CSV table of N, CA, C and O in Angstrom, one decimal:
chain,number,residue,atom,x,y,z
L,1,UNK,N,85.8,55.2,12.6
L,1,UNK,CA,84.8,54.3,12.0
L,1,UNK,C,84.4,53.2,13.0
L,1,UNK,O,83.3,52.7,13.2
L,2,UNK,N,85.6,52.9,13.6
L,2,UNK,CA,85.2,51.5,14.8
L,2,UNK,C,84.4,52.4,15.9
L,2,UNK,O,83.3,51.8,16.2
L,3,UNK,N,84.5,53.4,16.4
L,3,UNK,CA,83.7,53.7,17.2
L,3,UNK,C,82.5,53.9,16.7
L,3,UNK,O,81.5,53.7,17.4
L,4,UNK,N,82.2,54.3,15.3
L,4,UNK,CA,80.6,55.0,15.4
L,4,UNK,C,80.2,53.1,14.8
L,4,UNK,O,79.1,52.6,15.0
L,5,UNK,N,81.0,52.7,14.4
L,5,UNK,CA,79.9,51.1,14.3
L,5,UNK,C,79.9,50.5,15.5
L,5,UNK,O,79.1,49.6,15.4
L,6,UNK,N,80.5,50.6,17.0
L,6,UNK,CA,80.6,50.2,18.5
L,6,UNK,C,79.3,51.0,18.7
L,6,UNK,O,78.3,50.3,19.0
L,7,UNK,N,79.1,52.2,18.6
L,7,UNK,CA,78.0,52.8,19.3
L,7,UNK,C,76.4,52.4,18.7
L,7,UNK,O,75.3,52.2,19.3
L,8,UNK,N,77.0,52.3,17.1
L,8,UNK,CA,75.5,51.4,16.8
L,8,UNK,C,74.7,50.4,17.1
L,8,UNK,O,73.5,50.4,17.2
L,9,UNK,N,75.8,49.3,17.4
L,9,UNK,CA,75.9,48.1,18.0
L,9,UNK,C,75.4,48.3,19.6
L,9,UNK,O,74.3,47.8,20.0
L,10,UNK,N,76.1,48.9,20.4
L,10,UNK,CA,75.3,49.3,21.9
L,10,UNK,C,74.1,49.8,21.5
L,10,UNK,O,73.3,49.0,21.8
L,11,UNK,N,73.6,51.1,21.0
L,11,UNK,CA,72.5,51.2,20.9
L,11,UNK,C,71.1,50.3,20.2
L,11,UNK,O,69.9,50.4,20.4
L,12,UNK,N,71.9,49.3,19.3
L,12,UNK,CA,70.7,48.1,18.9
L,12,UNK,C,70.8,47.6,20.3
L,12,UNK,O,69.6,47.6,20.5
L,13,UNK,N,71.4,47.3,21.3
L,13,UNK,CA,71.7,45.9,22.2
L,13,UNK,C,70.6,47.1,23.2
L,13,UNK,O,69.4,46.6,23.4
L,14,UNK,N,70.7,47.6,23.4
L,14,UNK,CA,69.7,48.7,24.7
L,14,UNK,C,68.1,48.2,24.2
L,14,UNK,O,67.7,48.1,23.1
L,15,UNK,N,67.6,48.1,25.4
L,15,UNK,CA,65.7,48.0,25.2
L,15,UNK,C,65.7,49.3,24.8
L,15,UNK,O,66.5,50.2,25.0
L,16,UNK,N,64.7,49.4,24.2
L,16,UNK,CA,63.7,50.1,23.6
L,16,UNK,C,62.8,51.0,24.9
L,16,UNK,O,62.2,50.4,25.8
L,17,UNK,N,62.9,52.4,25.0
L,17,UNK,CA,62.5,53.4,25.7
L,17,UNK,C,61.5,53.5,25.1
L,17,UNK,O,60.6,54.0,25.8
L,18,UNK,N,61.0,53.2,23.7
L,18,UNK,CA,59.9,54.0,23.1
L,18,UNK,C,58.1,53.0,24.1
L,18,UNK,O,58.4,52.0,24.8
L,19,UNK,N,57.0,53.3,24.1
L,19,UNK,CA,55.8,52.8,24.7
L,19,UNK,C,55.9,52.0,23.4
L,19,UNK,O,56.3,52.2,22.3
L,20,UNK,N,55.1,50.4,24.3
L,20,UNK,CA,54.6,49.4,23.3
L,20,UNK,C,53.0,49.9,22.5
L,20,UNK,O,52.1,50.6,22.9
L,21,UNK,N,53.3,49.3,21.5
L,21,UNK,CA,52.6,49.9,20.4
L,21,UNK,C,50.8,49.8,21.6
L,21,UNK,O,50.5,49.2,22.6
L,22,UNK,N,50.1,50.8,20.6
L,22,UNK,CA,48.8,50.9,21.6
L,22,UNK,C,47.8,49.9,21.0
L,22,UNK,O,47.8,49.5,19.8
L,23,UNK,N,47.1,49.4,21.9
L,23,UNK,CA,45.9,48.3,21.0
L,23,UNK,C,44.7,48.9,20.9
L,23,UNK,O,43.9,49.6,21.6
L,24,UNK,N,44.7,48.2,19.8
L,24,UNK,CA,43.4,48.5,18.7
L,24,UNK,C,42.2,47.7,19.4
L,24,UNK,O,42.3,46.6,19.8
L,25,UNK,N,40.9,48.7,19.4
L,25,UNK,CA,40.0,47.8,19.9
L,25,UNK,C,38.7,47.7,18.5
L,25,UNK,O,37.8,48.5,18.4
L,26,UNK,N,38.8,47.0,18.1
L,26,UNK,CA,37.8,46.7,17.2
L,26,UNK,C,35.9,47.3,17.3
L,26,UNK,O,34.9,46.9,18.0
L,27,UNK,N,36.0,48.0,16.6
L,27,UNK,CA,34.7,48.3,16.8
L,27,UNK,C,34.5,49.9,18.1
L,27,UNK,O,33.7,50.7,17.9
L,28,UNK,N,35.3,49.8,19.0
L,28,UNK,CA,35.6,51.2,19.6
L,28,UNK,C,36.3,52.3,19.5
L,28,UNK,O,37.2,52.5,18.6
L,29,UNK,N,36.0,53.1,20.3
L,29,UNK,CA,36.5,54.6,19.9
L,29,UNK,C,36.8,55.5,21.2
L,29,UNK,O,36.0,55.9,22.0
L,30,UNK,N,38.0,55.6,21.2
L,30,UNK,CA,38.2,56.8,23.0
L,30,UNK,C,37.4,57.8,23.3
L,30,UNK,O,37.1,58.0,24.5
L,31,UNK,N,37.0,58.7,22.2
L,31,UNK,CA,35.9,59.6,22.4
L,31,UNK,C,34.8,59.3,23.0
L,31,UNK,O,34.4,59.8,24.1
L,32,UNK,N,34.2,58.4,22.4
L,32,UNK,CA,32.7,58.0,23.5
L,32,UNK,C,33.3,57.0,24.7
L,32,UNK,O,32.6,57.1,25.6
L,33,UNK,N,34.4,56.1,24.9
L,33,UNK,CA,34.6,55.7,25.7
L,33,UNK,C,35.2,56.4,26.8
L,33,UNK,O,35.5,55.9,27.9
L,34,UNK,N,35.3,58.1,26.2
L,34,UNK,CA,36.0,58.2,27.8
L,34,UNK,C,34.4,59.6,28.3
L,34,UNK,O,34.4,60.3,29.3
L,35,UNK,N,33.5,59.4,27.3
L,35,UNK,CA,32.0,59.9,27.9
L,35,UNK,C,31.4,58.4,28.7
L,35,UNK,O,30.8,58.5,29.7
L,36,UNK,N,31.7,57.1,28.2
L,36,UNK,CA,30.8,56.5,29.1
L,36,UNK,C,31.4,56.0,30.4
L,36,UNK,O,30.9,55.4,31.4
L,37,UNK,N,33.1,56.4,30.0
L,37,UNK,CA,33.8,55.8,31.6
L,37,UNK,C,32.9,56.8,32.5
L,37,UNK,O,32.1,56.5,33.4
L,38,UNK,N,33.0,58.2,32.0
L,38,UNK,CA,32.1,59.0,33.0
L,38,UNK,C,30.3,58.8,33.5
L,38,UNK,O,29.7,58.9,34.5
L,39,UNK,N,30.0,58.6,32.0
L,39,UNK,CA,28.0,58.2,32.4
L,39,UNK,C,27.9,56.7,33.7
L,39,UNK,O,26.9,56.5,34.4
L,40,UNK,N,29.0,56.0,33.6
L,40,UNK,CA,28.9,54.5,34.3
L,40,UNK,C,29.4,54.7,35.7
L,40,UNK,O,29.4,53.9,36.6
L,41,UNK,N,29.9,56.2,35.7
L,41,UNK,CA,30.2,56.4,37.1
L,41,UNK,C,31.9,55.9,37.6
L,41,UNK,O,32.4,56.1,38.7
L,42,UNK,N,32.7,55.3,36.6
L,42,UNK,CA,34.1,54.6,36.8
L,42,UNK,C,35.1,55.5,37.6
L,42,UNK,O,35.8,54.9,38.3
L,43,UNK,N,35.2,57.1,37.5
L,43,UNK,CA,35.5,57.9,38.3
L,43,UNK,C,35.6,57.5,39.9
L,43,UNK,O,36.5,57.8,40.6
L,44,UNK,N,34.7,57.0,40.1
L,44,UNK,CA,34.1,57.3,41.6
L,44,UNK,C,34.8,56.2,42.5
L,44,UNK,O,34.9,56.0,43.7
L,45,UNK,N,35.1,55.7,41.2
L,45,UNK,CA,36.3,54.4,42.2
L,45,UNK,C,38.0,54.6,41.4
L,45,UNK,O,39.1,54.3,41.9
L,46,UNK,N,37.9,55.1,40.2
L,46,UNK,CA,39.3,55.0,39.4
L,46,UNK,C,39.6,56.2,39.4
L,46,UNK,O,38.8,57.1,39.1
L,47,UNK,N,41.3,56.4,39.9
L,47,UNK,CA,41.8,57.8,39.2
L,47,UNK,C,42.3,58.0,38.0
L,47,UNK,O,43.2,57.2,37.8
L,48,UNK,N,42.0,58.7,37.1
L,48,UNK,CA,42.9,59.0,35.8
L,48,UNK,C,43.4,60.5,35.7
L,48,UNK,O,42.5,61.4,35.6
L,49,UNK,N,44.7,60.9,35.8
L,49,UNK,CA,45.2,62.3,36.0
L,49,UNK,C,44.6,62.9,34.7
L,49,UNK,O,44.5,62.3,33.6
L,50,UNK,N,44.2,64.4,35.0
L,50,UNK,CA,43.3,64.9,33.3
L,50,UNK,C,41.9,64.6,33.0
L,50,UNK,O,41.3,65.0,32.0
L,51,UNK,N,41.0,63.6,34.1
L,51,UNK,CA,39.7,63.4,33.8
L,51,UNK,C,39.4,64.0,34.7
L,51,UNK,O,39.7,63.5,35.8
L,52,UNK,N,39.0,64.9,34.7
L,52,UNK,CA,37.7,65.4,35.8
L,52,UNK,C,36.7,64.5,35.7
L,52,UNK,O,36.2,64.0,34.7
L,53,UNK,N,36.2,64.4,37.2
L,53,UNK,CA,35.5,63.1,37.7
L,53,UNK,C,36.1,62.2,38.0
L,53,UNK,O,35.4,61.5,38.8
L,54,UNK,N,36.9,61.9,37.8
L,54,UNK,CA,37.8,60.1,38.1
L,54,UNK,C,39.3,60.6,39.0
L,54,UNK,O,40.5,60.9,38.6
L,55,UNK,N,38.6,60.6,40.1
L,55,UNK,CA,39.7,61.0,41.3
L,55,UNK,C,39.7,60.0,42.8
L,55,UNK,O,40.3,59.9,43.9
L,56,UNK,N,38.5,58.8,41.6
L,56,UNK,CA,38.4,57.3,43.0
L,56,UNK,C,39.6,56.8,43.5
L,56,UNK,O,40.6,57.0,42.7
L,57,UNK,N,39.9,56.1,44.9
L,57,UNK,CA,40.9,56.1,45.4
L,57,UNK,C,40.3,54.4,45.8
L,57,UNK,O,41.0,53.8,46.6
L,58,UNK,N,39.3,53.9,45.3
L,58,UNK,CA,38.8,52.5,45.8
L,58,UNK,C,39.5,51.4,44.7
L,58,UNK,O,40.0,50.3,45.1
L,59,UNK,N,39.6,51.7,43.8
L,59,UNK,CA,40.2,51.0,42.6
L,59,UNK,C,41.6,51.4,42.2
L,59,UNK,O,41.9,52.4,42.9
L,60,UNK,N,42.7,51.0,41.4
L,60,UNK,CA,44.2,51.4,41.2
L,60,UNK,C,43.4,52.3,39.7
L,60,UNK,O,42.7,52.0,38.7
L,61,UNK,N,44.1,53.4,40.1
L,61,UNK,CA,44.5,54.2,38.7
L,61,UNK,C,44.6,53.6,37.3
L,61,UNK,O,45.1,52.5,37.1
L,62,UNK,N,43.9,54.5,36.2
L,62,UNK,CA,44.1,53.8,35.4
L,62,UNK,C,45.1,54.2,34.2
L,62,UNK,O,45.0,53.7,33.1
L,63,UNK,N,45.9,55.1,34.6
L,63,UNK,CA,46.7,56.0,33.4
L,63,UNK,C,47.4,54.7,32.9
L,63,UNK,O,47.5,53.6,33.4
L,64,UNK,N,47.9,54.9,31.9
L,64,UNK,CA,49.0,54.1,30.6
L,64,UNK,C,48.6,52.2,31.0
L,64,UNK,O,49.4,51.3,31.2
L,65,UNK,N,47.2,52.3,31.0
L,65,UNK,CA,47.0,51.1,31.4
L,65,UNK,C,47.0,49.8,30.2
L,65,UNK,O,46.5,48.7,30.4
L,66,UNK,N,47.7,50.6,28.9
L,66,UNK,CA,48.0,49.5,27.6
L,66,UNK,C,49.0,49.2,27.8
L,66,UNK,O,49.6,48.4,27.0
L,67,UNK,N,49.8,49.6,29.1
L,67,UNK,CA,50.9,48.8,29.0
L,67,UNK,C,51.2,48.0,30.2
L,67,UNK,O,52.3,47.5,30.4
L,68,UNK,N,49.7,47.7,31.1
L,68,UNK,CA,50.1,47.0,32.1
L,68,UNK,C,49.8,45.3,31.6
L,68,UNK,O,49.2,45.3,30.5
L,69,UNK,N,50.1,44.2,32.2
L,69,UNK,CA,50.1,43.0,31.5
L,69,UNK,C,49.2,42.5,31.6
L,69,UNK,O,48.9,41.6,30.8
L,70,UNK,N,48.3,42.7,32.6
L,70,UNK,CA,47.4,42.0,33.3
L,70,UNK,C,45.6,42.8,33.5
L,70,UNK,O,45.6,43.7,34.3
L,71,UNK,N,44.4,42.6,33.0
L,71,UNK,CA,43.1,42.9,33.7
L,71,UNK,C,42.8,42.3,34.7
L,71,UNK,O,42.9,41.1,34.6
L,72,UNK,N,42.5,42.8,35.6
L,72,UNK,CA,42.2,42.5,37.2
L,72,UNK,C,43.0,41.4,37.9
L,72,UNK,O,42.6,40.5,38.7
L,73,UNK,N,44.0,41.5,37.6
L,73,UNK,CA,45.3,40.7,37.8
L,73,UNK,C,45.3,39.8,37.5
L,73,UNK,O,46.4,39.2,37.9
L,74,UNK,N,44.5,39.0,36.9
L,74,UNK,CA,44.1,37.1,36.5
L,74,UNK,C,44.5,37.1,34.6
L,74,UNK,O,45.3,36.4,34.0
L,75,UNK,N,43.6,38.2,34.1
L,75,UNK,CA,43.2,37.7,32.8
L,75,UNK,C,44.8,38.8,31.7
L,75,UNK,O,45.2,39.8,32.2
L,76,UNK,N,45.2,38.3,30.8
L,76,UNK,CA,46.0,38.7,30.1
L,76,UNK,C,45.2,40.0,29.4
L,76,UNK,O,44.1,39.9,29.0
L,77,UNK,N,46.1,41.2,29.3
L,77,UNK,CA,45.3,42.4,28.6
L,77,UNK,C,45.7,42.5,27.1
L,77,UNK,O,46.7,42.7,26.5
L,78,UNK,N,44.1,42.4,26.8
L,78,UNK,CA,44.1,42.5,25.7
L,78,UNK,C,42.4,42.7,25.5
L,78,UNK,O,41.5,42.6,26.3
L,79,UNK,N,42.4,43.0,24.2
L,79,UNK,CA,41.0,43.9,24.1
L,79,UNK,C,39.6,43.3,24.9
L,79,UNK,O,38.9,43.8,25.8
L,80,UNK,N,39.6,41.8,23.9
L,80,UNK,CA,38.5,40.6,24.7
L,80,UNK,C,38.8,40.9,26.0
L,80,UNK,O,38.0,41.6,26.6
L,81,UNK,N,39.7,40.5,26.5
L,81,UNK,CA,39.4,40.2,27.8
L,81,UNK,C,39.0,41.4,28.9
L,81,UNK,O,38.4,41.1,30.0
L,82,UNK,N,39.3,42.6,28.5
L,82,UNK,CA,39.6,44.0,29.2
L,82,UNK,C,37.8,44.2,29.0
L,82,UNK,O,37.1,44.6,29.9
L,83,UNK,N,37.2,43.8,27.4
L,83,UNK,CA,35.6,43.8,27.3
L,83,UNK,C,35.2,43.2,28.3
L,83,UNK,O,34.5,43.8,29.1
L,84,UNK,N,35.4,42.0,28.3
L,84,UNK,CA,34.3,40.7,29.6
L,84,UNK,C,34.8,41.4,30.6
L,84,UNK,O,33.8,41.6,31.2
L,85,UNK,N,35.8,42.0,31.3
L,85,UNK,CA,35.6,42.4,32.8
L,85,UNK,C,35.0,43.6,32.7
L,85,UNK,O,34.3,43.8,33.7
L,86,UNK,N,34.9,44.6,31.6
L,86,UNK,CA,34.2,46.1,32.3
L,86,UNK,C,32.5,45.5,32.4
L,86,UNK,O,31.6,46.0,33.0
L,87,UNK,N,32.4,44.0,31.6
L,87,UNK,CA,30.9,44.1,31.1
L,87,UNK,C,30.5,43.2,32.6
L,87,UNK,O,29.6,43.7,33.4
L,88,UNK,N,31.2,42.0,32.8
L,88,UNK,CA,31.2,40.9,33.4
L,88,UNK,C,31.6,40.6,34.9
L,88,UNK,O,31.1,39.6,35.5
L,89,UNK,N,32.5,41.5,35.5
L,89,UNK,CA,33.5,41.8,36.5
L,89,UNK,C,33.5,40.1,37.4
L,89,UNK,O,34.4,39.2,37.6
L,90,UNK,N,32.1,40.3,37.6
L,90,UNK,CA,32.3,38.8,38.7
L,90,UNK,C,32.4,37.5,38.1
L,90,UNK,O,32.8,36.5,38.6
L,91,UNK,N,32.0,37.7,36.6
L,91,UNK,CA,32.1,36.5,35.7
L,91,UNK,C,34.3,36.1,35.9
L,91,UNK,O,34.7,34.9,35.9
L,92,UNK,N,35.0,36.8,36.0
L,92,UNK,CA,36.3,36.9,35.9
L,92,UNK,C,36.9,36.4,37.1
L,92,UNK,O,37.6,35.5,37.3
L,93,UNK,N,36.2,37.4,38.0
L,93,UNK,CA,36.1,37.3,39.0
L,93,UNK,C,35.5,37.6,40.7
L,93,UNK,O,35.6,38.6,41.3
L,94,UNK,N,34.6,36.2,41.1
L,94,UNK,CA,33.5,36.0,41.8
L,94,UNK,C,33.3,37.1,43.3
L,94,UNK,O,32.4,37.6,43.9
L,95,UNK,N,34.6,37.1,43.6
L,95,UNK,CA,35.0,38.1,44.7
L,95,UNK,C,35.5,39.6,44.5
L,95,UNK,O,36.1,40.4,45.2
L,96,UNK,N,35.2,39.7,43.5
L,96,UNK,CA,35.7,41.5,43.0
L,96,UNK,C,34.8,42.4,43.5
L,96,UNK,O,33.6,42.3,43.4
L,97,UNK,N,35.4,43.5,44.0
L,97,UNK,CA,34.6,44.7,44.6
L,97,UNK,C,34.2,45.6,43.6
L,97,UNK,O,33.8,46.6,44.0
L,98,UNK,N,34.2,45.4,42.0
L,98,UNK,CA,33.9,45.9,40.8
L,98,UNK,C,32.6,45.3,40.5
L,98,UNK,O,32.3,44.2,40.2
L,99,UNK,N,32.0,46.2,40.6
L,99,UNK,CA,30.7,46.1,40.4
L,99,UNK,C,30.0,45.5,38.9
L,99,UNK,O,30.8,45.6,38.0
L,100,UNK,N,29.0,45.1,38.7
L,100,UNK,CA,28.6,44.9,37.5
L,100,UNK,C,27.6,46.6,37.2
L,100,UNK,O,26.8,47.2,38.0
L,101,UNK,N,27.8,46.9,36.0
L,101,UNK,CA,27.1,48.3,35.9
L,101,UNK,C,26.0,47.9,35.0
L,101,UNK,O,25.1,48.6,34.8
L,102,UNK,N,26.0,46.8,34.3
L,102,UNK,CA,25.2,46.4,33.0
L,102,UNK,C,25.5,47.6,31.9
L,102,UNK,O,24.7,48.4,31.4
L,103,UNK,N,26.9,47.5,31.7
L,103,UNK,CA,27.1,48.3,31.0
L,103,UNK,C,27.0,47.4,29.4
L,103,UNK,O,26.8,46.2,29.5
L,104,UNK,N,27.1,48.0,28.1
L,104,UNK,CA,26.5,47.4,27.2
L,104,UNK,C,27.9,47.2,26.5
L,104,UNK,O,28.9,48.0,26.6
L,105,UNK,N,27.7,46.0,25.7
L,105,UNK,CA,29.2,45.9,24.5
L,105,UNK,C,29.6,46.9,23.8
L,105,UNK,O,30.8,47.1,23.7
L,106,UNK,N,28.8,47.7,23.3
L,106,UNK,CA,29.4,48.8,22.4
L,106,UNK,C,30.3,49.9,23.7
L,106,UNK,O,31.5,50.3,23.5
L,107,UNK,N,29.6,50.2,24.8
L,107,UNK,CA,30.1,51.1,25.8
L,107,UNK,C,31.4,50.2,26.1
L,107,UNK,O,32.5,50.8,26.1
L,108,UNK,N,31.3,49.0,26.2
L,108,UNK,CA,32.6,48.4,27.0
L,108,UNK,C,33.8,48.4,25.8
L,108,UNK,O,35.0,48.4,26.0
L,109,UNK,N,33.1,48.4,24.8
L,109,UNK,CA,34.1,48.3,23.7
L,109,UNK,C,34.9,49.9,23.8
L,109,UNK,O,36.1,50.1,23.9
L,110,UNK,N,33.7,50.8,23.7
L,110,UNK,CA,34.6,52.3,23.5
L,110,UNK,C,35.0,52.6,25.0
L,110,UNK,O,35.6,53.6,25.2
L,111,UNK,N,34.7,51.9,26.2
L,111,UNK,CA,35.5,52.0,27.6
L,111,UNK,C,37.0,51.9,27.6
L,111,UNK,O,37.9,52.7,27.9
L,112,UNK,N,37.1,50.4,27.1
L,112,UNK,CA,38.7,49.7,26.7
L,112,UNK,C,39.2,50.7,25.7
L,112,UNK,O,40.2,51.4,26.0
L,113,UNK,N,38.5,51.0,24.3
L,113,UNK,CA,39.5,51.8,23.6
L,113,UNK,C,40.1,53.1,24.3
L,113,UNK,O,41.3,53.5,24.1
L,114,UNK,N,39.1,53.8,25.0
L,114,UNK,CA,39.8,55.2,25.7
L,114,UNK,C,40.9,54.4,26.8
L,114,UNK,O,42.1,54.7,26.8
L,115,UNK,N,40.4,53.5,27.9
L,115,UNK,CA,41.5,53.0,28.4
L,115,UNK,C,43.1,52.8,28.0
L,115,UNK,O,44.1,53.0,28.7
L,116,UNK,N,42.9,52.4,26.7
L,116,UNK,CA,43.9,51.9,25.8
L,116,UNK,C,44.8,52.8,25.1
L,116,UNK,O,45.9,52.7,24.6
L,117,UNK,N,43.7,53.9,25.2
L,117,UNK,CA,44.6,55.5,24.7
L,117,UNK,C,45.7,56.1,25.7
L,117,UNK,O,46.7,56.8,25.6
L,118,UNK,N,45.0,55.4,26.6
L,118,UNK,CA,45.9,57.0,27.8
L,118,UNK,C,46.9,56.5,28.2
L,118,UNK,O,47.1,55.2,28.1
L,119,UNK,N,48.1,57.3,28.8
L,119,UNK,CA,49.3,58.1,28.5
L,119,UNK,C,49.9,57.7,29.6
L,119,UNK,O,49.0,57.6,30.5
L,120,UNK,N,51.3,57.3,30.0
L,120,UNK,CA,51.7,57.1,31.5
L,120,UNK,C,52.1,58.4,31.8
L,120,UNK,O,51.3,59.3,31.7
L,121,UNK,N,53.6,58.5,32.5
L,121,UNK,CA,53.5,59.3,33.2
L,121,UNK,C,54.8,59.8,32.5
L,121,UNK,O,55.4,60.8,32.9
């Protein structure tokens, strides 16, 4: 009995292997966000393993990118902010090689939610 309540206790005390929960983007949808990552051209600079078209090597990869901490290394990730840089880039930040596409809120909305879907490794 002391051991299997020792093992429970080690196993509460261990982090958590499981992925942090995924975020919800209000108003978006991965389906059309991962047709306009493609119509806006995001490929041609981002790799994502499984999209054909997005094999760019000018930008960092974007696979399991709901669990990195950071949008364009300044802004905390999280939906808003992940919106203003696909829509804004130089508004974020003035020297970014990320272009402005005039992409529109609804697209940047369903851009982030497919972002926010995909899978590490």
């Amino acid at each position: 009995m002391a051991l299997v309540l020792l093992a429970c206790l080690t196993l509460a005390a261990c982090p958590s292997r499981e992925s942090p929960p995924r975020r919800q983007v209000s108003g978006g949808a991965a389906g059309p966000g991962r047709r306009a990552f493609l119509k806006y051209g995001c490929g041609g600079c981002h790799a994502i393993p499984g999209v054909e078209g997005a094999r760019g090597r000018v930008a960092p990869p974007l696979w399991a990118f709901g669990e990195r901490a950071f949008v364009a290394g300044v802004l905390s990730n999280t939906p808003d902010n992940l919106i203003h840089w696909i829509m804004a880039p130089q508004d974020v930040s003035p020297r970014t090689a990320m272009p402005n596409l005039g992409v529109t809120e609804q697209d940047a909305r369903d851009i982030a939610a497919f972002l926010y879907s995909l899978e590490g490794d």
